[in-house]
Coordinates of C-alpha atoms and ligand atoms in Angstrom, one line a residue:
X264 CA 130.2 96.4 33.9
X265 CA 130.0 100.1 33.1
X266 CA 126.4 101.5 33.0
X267 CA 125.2 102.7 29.1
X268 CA 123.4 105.5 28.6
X269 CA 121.9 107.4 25.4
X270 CA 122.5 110.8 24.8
X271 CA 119.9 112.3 22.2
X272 CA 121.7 115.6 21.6
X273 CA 119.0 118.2 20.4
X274 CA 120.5 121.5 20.8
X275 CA 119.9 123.8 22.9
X276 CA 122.5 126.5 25.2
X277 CA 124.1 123.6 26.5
X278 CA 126.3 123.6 23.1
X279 CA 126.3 126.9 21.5
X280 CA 129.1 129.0 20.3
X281 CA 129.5 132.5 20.7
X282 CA 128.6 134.1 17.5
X283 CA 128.1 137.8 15.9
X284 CA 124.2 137.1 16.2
X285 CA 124.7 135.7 19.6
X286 CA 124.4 132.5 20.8
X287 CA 123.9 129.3 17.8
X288 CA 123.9 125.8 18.0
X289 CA 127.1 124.5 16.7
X290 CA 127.7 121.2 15.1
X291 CA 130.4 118.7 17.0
X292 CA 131.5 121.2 19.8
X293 CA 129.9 119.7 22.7
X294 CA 130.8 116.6 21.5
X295 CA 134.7 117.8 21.4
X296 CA 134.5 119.8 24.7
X297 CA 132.8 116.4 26.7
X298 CA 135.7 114.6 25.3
X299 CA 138.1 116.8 27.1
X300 CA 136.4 116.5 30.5
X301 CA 138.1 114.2 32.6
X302 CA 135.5 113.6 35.5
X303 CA 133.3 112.1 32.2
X304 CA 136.1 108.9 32.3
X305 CA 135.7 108.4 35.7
X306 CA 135.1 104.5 36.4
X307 CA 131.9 105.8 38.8
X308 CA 130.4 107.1 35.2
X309 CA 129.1 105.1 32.5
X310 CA 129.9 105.1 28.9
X311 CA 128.1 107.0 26.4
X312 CA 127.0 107.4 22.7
X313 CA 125.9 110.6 21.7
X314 CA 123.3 111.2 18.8
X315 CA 123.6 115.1 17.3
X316 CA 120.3 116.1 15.5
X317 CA 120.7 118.0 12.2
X318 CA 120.2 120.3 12.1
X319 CA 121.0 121.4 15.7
X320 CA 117.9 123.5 17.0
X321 CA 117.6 126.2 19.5
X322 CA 114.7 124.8 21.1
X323 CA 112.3 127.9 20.1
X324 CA 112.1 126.2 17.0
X325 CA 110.6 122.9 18.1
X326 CA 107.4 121.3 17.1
X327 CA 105.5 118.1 17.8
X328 CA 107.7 116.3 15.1
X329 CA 110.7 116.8 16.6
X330 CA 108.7 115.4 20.3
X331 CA 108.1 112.4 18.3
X332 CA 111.1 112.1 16.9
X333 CA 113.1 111.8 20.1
X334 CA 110.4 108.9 21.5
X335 CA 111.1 107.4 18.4
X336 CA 115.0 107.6 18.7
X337 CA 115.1 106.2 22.4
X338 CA 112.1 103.6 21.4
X339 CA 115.2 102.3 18.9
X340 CA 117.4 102.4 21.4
X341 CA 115.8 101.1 24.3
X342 CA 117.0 97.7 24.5
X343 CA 120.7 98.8 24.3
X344 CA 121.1 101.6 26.9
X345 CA 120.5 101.5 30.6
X346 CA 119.2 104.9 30.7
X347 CA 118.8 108.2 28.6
X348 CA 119.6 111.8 28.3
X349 CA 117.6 114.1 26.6
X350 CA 120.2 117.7 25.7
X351 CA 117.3 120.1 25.2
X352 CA 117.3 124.0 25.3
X353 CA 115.5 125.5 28.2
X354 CA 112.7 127.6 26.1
X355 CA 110.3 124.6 25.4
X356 CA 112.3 122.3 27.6
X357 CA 109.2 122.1 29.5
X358 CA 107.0 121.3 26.9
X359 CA 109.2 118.4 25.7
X360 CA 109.0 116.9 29.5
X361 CA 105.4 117.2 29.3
X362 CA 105.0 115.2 25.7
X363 CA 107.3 112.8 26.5
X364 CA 105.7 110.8 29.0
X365 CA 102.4 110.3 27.3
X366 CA 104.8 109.1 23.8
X367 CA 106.7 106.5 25.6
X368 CA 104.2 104.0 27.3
X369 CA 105.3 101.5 29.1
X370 CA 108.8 103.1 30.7
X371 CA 111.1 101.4 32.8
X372 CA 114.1 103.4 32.0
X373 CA 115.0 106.4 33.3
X374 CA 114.8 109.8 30.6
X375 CA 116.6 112.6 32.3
X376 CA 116.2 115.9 29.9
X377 CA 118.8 119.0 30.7
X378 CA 120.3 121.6 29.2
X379 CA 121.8 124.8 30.6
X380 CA 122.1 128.4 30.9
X381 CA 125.4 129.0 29.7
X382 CA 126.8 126.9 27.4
X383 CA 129.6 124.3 28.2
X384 CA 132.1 126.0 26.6
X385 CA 132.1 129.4 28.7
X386 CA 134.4 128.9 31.8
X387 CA 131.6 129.8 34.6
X388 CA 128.1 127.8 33.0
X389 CA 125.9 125.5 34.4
X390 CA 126.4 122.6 31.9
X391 CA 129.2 121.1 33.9
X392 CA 127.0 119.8 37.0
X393 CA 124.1 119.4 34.8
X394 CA 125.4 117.3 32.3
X395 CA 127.3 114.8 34.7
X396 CA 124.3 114.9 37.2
X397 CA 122.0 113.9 34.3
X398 CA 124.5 111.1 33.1
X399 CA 124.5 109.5 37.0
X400 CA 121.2 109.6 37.8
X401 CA 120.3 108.1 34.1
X402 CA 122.8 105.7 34.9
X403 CA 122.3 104.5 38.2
X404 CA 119.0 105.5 39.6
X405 CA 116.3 103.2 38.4
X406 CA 113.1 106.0 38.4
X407 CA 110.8 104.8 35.4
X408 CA 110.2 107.9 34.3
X409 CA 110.6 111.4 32.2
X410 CA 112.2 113.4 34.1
X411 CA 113.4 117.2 34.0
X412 CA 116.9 117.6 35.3
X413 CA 118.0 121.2 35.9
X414 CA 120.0 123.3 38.9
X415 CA 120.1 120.6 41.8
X416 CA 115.9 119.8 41.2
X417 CA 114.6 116.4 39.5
X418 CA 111.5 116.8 38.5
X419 CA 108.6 115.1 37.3
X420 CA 108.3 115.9 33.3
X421 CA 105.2 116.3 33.2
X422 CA 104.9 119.1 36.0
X423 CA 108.3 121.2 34.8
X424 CA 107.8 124.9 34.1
X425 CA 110.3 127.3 32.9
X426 CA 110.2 129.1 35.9
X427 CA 113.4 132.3 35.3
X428 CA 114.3 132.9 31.9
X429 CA 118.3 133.9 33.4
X430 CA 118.5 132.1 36.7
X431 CA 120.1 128.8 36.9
X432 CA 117.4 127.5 39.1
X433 CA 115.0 127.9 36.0
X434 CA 112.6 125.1 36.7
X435 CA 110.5 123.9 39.1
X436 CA 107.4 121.7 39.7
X437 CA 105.1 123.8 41.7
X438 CA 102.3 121.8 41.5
X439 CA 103.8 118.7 42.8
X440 CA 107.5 118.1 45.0
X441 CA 110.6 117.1 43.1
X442 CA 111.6 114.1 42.6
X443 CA 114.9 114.3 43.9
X444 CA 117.0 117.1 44.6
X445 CA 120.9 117.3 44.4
X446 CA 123.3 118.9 47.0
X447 CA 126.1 117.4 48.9
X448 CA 123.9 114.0 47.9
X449 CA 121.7 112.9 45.6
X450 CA 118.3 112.3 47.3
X451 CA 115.5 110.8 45.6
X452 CA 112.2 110.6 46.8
X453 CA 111.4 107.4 46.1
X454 CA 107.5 107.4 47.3
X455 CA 107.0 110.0 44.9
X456 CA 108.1 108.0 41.7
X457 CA 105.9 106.1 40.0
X458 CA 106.0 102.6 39.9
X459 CA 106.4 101.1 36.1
X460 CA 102.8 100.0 34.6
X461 CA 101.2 98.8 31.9
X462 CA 103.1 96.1 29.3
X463 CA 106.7 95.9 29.8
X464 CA 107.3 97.0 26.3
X465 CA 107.9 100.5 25.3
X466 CA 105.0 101.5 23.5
X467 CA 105.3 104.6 21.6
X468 CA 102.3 104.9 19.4
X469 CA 101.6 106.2 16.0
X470 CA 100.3 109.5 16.4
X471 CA 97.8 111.7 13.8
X472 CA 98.8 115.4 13.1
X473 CA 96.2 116.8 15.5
X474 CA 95.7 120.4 15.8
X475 CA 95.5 122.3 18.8
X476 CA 96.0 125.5 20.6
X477 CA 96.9 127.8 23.5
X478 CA 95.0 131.0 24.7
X479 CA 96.1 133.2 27.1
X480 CA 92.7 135.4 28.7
X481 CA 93.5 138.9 29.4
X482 CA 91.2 141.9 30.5
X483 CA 89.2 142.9 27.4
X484 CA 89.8 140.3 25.3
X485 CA 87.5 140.4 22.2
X486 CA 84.7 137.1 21.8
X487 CA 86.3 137.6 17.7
X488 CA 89.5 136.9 18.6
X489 CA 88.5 133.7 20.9
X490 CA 86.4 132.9 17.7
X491 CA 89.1 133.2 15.3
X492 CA 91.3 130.7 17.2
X493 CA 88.8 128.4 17.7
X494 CA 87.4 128.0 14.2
X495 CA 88.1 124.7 12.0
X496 CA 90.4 122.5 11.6
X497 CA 91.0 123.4 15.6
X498 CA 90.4 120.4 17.6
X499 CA 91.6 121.4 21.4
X500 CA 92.1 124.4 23.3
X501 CA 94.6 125.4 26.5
X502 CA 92.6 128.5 28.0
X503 CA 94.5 129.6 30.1
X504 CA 92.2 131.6 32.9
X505 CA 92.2 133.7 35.7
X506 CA 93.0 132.3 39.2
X507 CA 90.8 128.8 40.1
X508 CA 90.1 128.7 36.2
X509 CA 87.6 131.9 36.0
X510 CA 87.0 134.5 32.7
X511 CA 84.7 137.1 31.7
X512 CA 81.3 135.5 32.9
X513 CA 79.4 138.9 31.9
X514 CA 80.3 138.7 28.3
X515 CA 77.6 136.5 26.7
X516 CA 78.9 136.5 22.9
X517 CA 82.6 135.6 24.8
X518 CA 80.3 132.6 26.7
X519 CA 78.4 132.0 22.8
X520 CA 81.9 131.7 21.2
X521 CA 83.3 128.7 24.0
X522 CA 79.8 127.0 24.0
X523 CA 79.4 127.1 20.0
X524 CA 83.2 125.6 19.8
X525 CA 82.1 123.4 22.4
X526 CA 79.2 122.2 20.9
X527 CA 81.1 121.5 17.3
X528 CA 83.4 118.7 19.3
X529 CA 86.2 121.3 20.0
X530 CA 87.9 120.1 23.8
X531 CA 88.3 123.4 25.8
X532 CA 90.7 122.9 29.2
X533 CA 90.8 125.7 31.8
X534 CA 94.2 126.1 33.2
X535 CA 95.3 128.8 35.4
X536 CA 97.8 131.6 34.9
X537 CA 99.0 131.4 38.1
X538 CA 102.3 129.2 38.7
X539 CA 100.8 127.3 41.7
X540 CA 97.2 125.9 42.5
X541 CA 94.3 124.3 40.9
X542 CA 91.4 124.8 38.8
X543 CA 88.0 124.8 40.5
X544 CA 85.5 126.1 38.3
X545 CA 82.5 125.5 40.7
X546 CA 83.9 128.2 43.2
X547 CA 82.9 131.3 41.3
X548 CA 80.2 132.3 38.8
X549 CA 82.7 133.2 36.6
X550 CA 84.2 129.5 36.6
X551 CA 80.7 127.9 36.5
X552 CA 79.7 129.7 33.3
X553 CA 82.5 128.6 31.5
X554 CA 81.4 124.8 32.6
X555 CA 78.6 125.6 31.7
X556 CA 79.8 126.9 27.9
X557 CA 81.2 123.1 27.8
X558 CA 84.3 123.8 28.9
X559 CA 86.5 121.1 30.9
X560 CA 88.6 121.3 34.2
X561 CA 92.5 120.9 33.9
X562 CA 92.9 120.4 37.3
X563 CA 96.4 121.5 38.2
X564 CA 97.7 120.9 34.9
X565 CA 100.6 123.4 33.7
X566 CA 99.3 124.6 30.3
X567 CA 102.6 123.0 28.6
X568 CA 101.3 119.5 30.1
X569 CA 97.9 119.9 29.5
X570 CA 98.6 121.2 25.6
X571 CA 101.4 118.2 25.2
X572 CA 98.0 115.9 26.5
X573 CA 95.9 117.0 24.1
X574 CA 98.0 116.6 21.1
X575 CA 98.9 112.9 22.3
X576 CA 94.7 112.0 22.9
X577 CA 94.2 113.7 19.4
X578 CA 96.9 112.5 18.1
X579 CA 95.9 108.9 18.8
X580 CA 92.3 109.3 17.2
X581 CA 90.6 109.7 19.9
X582 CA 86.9 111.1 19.7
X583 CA 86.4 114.2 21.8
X584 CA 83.9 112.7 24.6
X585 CA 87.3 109.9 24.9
X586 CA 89.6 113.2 25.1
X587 CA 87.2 115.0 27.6
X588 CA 87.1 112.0 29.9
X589 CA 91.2 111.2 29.7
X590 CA 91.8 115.1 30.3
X591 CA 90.2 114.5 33.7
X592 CA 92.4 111.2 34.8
X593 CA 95.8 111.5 35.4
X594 CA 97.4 109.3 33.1
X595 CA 101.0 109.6 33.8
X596 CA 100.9 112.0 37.4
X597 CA 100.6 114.6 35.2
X598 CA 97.6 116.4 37.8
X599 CA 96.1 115.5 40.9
X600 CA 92.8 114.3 41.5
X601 CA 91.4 115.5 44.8
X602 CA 89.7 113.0 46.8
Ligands
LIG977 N1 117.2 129.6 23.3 C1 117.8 128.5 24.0 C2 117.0 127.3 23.6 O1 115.9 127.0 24.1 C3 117.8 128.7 25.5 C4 118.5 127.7 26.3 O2 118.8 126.6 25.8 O3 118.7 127.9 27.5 O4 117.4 126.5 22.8

């Protein structure tokens, strides 16, 4: 029997049309150029359905909605397909990845999400091997998991960043090894995936409209701006800080600002700006103050996960003592706890 698999078409590259204004997501194209690709009716590859979203969205113009949306749409379809692709544009393909896994609870399905650089329909592109690599591996490679599929790297969702905005490597997982990678074979690490937990029901659970926010520190930043972003209804905070999670410790009204949020409920996790390493905000003075201001350790979280994590605690109702303390475990290998 012929594997199944879901395609949840979202937009993206992947299956845009030139236009005047540049590239634009174009209704039934890719749909009409996969049917014209004989390597997609190969016996080795399974059947598909696609589902097109309307309206088709460059991906810079997704929100939480459409994140729920999509867990929704493969939560319907769970029981039918053997595995599922998510078509995503690369801009907030990461961020996607990193939602994803905390919306559907419970997976035992594979969700590969891809996309491309250059569309499917320009002769040299990247869509050709990532489209029919996704479709295998959602097919016939049991990993329980979201995953991110992109330029011979499977990666764990929740640790994807955009890593070259014109390269067709354009994602990695530098906080954690891939998956899987693809060359001459496809190699999956299979120690690294997680094993399935929980009920064996997909659980995607109703979610409240939380809000919360991303700050990026930079030299000189003003305690009223940090103010501004942080005043009510704000409910959680990415700040994204300087190397092991440090920031301006010798600004006391930039310290008054955090610890007064801090003290109202608001949730404030220290990420790093760098690509690789963790957060450690006992190694400097600067880190300590900022613990001391209330303000909690993401670990190695990439700002996308750990902003996709605190939408999905919010979202669920959760007080934020109950956010603080999930923040700190890793729920779905989303950061590592050292020993
Ligand atoms: N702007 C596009 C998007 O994110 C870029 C891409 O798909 O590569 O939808």
């Amino acid at each position: 029997m012929r594997k199944r698999v879901y395609i949840v078409y979202t937009g993206g590259t992947i299956g845009m049309r030139r236009t005047k204004d540049g590239y634009q997501p174009d209704s039934g194209s890719l749909q009409a150029q996969m049917a014209e690709m004989p390597e997609l009716r190969h016996a080795s590859m399974p059947s598909y359905d696609i589902h097109e979203y309307r309206p088709l969205l460059d991906s810079s113009n997704m929100t939480p909605r459409e994140w729920i949306a999509i867990a929704r749409d493969i939560e319907a379809q769970y029981e039918r397909y053997d595995g599922f692709v998510v078509l995503h544009g690369t801009d907030t393909m990461a961020y996607t990845a990193s939602a994803l896994p905390f919306l559907l609870g419970g997976l035992r399905k594979p969700v590969i999400i891809t996309g491309s650089q250059i569309p499917l329909c320009e002769i040299r592109n990247d869509a050709r091997e990532n489209l029919i690599t996704s479709l295998m591996l959602a097919a016939s490679y049991a990993i329980p998991e979201v995953c991110l599929y992109f330029g011979g790297k499977l990666l764990r969702g929740c640790r994807a960043t955009k890593v070259s905005a014109d390269g067709f490597a354009a994602f990695d997982s530098p906080n954690f090894p891939p998956l899987g990678t693809v060359g001459i074979d496809i190699d999956v690490n299979w120690d690294l995936v997680r094993k399935p937990r929980g009920a064996a029901k997909l659980d995607v659970p109703e979610l409240a409209r939380p809000v919360v926010s991303a700050l990026r520190l930079f030299p000189g930043i003003s305690p009223e701006l940090v103010r501004n972003v942080l005043r009510p209804p704000l409910q959680g905070l990415v700040l994204e800080a300087y190397g092991v999670g440090n920031g301006p410790d010798q600004d006391a009204a930039f310290l008054d600002v955090l610890a007064d949020a801090a003290a109202r409920g608001v949730v404030i996790v220290d990420c790093t700006q760098c690509l690789e390493g963790s957060v450690d905000l006992g190694e400097y003075a600067a880190g300590s103050a900022l613990a001391r201001a209330g303000v909690v350790s993401g670990f190695d979280l990439t700002a996308e996960a750990a902003l996709a994590k605190l939408y999905y605690l919010f979202g669920r109702g959760y007080k934020p003592e109950r956010v603080k303390k999930e923040m700190q475990k890793d729920l779905r290998g989303e950061l590592t706890l050292r020993a």
